[in-house]
Tab-separated table of C-alpha atoms and ligand atoms in Angstrom:
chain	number	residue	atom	x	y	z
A	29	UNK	CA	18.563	2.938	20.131
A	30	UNK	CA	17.280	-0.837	19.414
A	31	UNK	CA	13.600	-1.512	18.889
A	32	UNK	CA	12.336	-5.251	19.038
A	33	UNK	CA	9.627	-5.300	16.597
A	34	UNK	CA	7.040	-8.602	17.036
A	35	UNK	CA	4.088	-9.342	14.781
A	36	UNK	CA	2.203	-12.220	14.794
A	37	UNK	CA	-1.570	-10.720	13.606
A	38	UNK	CA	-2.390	-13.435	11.447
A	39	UNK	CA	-0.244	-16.642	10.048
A	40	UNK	CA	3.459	-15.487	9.694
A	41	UNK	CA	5.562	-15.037	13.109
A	42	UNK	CA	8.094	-12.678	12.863
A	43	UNK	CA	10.809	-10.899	15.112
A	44	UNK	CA	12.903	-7.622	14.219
A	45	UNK	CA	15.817	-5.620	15.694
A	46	UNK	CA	15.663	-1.923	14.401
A	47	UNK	CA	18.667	0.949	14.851
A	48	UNK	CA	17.089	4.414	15.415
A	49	UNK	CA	14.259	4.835	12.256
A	50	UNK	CA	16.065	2.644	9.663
A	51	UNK	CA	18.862	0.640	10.479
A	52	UNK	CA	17.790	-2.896	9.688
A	53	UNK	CA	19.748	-4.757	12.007
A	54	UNK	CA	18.046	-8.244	11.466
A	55	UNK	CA	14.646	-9.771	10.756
A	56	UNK	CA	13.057	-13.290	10.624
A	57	UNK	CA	10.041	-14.567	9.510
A	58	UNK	CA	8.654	-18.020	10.279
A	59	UNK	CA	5.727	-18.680	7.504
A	60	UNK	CA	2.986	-21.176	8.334
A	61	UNK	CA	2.098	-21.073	4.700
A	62	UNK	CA	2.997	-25.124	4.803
A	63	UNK	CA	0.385	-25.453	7.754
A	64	UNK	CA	-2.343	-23.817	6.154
A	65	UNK	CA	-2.069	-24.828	2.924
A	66	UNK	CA	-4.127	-28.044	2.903
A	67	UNK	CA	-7.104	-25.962	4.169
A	68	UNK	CA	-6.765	-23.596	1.668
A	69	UNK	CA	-6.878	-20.770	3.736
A	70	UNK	CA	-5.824	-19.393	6.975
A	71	UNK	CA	-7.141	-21.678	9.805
A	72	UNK	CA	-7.259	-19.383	13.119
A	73	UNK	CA	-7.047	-21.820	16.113
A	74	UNK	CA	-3.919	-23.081	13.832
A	75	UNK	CA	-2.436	-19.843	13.620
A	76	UNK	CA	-2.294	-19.404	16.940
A	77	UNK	CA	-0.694	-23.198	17.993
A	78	UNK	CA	1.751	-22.263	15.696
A	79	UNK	CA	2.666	-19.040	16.824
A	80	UNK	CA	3.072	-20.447	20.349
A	81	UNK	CA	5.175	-22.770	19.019
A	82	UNK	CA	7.517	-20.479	16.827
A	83	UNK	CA	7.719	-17.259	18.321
A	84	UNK	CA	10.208	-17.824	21.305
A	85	UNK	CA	12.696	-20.347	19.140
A	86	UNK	CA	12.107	-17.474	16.305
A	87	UNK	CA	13.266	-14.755	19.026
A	88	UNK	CA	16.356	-16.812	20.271
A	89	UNK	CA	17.805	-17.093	16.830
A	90	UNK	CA	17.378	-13.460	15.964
A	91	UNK	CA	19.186	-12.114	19.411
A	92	UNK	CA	21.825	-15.081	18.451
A	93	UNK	CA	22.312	-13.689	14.739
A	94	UNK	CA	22.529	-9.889	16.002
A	95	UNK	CA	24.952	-10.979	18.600
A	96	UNK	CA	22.398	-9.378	21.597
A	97	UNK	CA	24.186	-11.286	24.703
A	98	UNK	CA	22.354	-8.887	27.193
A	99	UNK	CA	18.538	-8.044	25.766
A	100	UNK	CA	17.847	-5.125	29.041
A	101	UNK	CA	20.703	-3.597	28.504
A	102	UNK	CA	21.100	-3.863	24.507
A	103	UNK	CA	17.161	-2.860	24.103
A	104	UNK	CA	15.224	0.136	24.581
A	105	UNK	CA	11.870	-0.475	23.407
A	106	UNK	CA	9.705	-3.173	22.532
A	107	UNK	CA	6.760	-2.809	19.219
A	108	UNK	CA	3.909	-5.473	19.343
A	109	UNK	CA	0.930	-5.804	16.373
A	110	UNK	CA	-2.148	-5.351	18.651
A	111	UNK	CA	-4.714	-5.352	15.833
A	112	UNK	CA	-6.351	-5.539	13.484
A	113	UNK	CA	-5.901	-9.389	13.235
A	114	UNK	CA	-6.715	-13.318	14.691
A	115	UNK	CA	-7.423	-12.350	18.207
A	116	UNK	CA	-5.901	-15.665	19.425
A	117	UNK	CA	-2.580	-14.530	17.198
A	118	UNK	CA	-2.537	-11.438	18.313
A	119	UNK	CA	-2.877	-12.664	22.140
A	120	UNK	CA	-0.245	-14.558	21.821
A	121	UNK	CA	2.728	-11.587	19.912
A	122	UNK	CA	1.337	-9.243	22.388
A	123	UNK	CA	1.703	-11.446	25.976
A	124	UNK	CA	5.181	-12.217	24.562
A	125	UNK	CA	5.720	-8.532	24.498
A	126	UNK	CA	4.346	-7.854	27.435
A	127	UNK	CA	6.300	-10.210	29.289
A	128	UNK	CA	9.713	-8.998	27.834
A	129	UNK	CA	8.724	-5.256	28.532
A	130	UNK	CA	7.943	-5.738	32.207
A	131	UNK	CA	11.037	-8.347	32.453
A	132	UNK	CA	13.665	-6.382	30.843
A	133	UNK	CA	11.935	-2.975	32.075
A	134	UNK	CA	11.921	-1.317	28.804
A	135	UNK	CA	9.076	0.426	27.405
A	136	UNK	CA	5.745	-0.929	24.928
A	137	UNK	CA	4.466	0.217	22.015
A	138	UNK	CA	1.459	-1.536	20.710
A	139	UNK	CA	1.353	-1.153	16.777
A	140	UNK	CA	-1.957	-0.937	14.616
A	141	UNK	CA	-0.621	-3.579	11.748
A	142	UNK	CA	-1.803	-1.031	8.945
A	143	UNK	CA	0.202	1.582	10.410
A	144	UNK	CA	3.185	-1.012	10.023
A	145	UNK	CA	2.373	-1.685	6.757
A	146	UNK	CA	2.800	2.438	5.984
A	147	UNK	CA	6.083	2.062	7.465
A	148	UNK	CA	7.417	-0.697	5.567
A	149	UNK	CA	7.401	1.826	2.884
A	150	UNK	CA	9.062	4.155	5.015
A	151	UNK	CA	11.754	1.799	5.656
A	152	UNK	CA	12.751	1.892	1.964
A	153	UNK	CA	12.734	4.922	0.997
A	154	UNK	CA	14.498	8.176	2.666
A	155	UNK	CA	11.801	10.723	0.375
A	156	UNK	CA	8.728	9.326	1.747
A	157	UNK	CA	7.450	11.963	4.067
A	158	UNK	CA	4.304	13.196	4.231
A	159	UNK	CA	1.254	14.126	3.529
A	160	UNK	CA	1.183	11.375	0.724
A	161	UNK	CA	-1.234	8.648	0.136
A	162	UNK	CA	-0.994	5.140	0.872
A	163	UNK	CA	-2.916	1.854	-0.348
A	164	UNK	CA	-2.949	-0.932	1.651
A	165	UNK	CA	-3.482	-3.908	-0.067
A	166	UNK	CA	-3.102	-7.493	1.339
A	167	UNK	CA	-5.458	-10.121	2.464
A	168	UNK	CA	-7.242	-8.443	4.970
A	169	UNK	CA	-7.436	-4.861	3.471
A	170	UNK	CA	-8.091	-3.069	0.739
A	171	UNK	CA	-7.904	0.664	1.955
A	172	UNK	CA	-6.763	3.889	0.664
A	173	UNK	CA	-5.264	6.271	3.222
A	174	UNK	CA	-4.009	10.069	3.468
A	175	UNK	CA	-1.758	10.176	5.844
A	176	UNK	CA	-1.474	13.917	6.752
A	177	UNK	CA	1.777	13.271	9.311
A	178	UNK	CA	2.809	10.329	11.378
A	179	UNK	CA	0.246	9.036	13.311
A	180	UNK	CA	-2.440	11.638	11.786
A	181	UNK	CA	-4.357	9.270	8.880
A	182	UNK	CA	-7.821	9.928	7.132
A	183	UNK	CA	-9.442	6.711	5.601
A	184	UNK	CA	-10.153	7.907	2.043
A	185	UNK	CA	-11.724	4.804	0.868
A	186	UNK	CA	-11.799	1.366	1.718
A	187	UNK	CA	-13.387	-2.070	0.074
A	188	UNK	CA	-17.131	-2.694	0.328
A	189	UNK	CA	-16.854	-6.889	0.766
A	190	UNK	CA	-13.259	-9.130	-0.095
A	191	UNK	CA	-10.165	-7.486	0.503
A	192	UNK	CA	-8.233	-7.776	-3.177
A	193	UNK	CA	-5.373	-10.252	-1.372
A	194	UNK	CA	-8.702	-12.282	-0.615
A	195	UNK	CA	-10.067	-12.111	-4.058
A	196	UNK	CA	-6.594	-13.570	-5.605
A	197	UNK	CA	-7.302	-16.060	-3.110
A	198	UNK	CA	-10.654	-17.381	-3.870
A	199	UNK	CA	-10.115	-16.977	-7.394
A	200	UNK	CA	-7.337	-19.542	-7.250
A	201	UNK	CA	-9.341	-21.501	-5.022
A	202	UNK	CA	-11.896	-21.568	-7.780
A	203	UNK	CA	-8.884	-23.007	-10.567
A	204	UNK	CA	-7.560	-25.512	-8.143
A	205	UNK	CA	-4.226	-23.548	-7.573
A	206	UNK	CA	-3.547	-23.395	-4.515
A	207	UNK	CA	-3.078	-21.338	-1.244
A	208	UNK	CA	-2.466	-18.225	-1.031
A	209	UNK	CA	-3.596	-17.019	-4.478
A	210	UNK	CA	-2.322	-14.143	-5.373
A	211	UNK	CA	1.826	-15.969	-6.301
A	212	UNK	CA	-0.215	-18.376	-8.141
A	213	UNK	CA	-1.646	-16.021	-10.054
A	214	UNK	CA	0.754	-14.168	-10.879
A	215	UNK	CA	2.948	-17.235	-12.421
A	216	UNK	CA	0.132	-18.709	-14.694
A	217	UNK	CA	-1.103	-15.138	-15.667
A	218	UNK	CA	2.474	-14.433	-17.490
A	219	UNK	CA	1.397	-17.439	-19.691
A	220	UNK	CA	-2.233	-15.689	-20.380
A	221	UNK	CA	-4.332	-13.282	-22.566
A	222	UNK	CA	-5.344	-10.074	-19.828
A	223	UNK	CA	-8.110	-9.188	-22.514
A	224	UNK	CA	-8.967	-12.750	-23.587
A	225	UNK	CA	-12.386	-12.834	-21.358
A	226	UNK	CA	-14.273	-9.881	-20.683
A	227	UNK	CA	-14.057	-9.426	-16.918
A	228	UNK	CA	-15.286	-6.305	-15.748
A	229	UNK	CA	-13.760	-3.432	-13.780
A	230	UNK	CA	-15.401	-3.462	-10.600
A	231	UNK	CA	-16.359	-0.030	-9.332
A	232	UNK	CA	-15.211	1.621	-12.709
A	233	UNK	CA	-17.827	4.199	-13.254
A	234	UNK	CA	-18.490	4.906	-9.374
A	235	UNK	CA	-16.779	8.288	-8.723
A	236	UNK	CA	-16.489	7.668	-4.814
A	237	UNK	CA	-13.200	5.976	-3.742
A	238	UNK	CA	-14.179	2.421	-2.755
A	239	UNK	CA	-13.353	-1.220	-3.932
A	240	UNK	CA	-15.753	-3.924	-4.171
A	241	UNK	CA	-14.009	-7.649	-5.029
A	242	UNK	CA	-16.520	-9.950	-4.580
A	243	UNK	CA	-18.579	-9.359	-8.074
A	244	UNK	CA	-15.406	-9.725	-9.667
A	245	UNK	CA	-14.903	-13.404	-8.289
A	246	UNK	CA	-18.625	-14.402	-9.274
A	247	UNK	CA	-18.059	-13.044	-12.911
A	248	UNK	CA	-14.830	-15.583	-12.957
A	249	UNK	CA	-16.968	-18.015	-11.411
A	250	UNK	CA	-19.415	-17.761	-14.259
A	251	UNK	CA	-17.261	-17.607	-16.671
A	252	UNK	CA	-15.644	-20.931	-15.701
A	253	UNK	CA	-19.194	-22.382	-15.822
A	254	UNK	CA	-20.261	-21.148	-19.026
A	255	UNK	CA	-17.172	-22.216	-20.572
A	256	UNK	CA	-14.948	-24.533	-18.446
A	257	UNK	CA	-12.574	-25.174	-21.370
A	258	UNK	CA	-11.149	-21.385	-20.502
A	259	UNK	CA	-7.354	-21.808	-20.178
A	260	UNK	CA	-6.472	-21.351	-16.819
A	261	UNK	CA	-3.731	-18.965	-17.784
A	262	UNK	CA	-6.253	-16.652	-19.645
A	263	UNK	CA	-8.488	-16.823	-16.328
A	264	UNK	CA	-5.531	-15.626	-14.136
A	265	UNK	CA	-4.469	-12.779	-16.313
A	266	UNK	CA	-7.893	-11.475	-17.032
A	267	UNK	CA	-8.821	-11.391	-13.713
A	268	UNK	CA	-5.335	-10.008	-12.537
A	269	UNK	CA	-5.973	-7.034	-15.208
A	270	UNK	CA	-9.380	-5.956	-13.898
A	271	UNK	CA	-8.261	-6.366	-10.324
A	272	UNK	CA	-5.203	-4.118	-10.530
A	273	UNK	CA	-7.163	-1.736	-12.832
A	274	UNK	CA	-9.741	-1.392	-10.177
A	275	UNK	CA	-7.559	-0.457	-7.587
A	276	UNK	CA	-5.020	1.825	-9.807
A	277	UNK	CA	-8.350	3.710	-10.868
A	278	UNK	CA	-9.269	4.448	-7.218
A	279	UNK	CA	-5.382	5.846	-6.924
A	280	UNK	CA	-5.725	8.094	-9.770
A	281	UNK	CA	-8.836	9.412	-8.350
A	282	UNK	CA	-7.476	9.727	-4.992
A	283	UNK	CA	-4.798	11.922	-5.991
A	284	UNK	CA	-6.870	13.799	-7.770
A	285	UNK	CA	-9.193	14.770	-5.140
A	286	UNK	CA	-6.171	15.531	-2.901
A	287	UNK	CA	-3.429	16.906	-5.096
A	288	UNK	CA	-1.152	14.481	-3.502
A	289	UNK	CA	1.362	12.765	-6.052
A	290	UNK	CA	3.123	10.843	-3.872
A	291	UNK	CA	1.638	7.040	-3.562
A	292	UNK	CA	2.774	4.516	-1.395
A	293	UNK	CA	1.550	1.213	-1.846
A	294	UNK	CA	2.104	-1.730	0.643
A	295	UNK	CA	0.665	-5.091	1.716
A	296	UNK	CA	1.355	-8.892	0.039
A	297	UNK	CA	-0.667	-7.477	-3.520
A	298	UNK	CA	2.125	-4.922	-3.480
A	299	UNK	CA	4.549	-7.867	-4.376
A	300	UNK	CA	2.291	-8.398	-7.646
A	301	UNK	CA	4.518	-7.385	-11.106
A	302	UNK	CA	1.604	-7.095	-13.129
A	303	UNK	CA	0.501	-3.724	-9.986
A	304	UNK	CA	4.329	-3.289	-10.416
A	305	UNK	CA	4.556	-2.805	-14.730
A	306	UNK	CA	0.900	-0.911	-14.835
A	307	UNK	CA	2.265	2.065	-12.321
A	308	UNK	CA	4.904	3.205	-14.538
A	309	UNK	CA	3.295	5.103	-16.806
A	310	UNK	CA	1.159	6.678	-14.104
A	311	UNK	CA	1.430	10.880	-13.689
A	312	UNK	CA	1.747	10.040	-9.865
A	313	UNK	CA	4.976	9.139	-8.181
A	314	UNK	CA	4.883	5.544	-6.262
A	315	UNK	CA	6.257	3.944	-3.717
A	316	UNK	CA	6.806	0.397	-3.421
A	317	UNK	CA	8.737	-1.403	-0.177
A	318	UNK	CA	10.891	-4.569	-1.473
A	319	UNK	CA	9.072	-7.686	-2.124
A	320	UNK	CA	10.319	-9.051	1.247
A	321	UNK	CA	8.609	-5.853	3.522
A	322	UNK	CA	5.775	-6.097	1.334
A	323	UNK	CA	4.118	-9.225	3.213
A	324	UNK	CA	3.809	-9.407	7.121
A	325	UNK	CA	6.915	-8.547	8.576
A	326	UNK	CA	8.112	-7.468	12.194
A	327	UNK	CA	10.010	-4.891	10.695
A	328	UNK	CA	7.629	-2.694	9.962
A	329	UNK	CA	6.557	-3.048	13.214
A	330	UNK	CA	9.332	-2.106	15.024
A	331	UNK	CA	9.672	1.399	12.266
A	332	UNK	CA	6.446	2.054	13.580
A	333	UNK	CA	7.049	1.433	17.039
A	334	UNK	CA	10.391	3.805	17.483
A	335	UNK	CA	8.131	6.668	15.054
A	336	UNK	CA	5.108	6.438	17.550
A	337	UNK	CA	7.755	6.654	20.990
A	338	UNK	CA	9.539	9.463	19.207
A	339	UNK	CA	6.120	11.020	19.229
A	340	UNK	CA	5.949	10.525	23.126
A	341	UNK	CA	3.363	7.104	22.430
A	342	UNK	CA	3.648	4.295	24.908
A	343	UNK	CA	1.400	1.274	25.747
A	344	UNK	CA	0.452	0.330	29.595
A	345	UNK	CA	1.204	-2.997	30.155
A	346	UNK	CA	-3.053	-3.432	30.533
A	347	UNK	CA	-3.693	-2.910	26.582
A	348	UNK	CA	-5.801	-5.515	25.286
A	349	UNK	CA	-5.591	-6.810	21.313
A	350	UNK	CA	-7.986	-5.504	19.309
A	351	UNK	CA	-8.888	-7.850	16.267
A	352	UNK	CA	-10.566	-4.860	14.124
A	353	UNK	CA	-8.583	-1.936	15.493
A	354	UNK	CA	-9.204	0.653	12.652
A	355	UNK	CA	-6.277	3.478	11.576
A	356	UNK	CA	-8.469	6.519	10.881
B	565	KG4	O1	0.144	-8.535	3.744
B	565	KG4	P1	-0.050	-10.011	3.682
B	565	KG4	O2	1.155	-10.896	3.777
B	565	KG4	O3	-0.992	-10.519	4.816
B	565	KG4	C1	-2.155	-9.889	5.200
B	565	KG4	O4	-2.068	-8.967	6.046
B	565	KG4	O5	-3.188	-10.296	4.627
B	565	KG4	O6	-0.847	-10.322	2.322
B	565	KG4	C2	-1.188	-11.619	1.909
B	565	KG4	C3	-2.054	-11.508	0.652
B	565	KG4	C4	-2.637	-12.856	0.185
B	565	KG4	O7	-4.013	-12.672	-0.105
B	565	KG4	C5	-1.849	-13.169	-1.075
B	565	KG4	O8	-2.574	-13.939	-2.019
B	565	KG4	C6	-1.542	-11.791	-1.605
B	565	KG4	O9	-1.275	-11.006	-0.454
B	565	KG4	N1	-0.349	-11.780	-2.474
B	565	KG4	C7	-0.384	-11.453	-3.780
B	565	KG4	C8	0.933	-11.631	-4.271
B	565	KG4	N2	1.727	-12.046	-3.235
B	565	KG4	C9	0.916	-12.127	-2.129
B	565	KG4	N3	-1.402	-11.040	-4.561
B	565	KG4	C10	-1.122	-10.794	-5.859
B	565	KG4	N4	0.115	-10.949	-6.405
B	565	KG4	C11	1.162	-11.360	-5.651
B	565	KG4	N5	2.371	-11.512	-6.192
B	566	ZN	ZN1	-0.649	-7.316	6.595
């Protein structure tokens, strides 16, 4: 059975074909990163333009590349983001859909994107069943998750202000390196000192399970203005320490009010190798999706998608987008 996964919930377009629950068949992903750039951040009435723009060229070349000559007959189900997200990007992934589903008469699924980010963990690894717990980390979110069985999730903790993705972002922003962040980051931090300024951990001594970024990006901010000789490099890698501290020390407390090991992380922070090196040595068992399923990618959708309609889910053609859809 083929699933066409679509997402297109904030600045990257992308378009997936999916065998049964795993079989990769092909995916594409059209970045606007090059668009955005200059404004330093995601620019919504952009997004959208350029999603118009991409999405049917984007879905040509992927039927082309997986040799899909007739698209009713070849595929069986169709998975659309339909929140959270850019309402105009969403509107535009989810008419697409729409109009494929009632053209080709196959059946809708409309995908909550954090549910697709779950699954791109899924998609990598045959073990990962549930219950386990699952930390979504990108831009947008910042959430920890326990999901009890497909479809059945319990928010466990979630951030108070900036997602962490955002934080990377703004802190860069601050250094003058560029958009988004969290690459940037990364790269100069390898050159830096993690304990060379004394960031703090935000939410350390709290013993609930929540996140809180934005302190964390003043203390940088201050830092810069009490002394703006700081090298950059020591900036990046003290703030990347304290960051990833503060959301590994939420993890370690999850499991340990749950007495779930297993930990599956996803999102574009997922991609960090700092997050990556500091998980080792943990006494829970992670799970990390490639680099390439850990940003925004249709494939996830799509895993999703086929999960939910082997659980008897489908979408009437009438469902509208919801930009802050929530998973539990
Ligand atoms: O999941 P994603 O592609 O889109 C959202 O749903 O937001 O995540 C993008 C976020 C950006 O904030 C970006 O700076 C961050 O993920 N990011 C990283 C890294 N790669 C992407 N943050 C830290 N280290 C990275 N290597
Ligand atoms: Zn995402």
């Amino acid at each position: 059975m083929l699933t066409l996964g679509i997402e297109t919930s904030c600045d990257d377009t992308s378009v997936a074909l999916l065998e049964n629950n795993k079989n990769l068949r092909c995916f594409l992903v059209a970045s606007q990163l090059k668009d955005h750039e200059t404004f330093g951040g995601v620019v919504p009435e952009l997004a959208s333009r350029k999603h118009l723009e991409n999405l049917i060229p984007l879905l040509s070349q992927l039927l082309d590349e997986c040799e899909i000559k007739n698209p009713p007959r070849e595929i069986h189900l169709i998975a659309v983001t339909d929140g959270p997200g850019l309402m105009g990007s969403l509107l535009i992934g989810t008419t697409a859909a729409k109009a494929l589903a009632q053209a080709w008469e196959v059946p809708l699924i409309a995908v909550n994107h954090l549910e697709g980010h779950i699954f791109s963990n899924y998609l990598a690894h045959d073990d990962l069943l549930p219950p386990f717990i699952t930390l979504i980390i990108s831009g947008g979110h910042t959430e920890l998750i326990l999901v009890r069985s497909f479809g059945d999730y319990k928010l466990l903790g979630a951030t108070r202000d900036d997602a962490v993705g955002e934080a990377f972002d703004k802190v860069a922003r601050l250094l003058g390196l560029g958009y988004p962040g969290g690459p940037m980051i990364e790269k100069m931090a390898r050159g830096g000192d993690p304990f060379a300024i004394p960031l703090p951990v935000p939410m350390a001594d709290s013993p609930s399970i929540e996140f809180s970024f934005s302190g964390l990006k003043t203390a940088v901010l201050w830092a810069l203005k009490r002394n703006p000789n700081l090298r950059v490099e020591d900036v990046c890698a003290s703030f990347q320490r304290a960051a990833i501290e503060a959301l590994l020390r939420k993890v370690d407390l999850a499991v340990k009010i749950t007495g779930i090991s297993k930990v599956a992380i996803s999102g574009g922070v997922a991609a960090n190798s700092w997050l990556r090196e500091k998980i080792e040595g943990k006494s829970w068992h992670a799970y990390l999706p490639p680099i390439e399923l850990c940003t925004d990618n249709a494939a996830m959708i799509a895993a999703a998608g086929y999960n939910a309609y082997k659980r008897g889910e489908r979408s009437p053609l009438s469902f509208v987008p919801d930009p802050s859809k929530s998973l539990a």
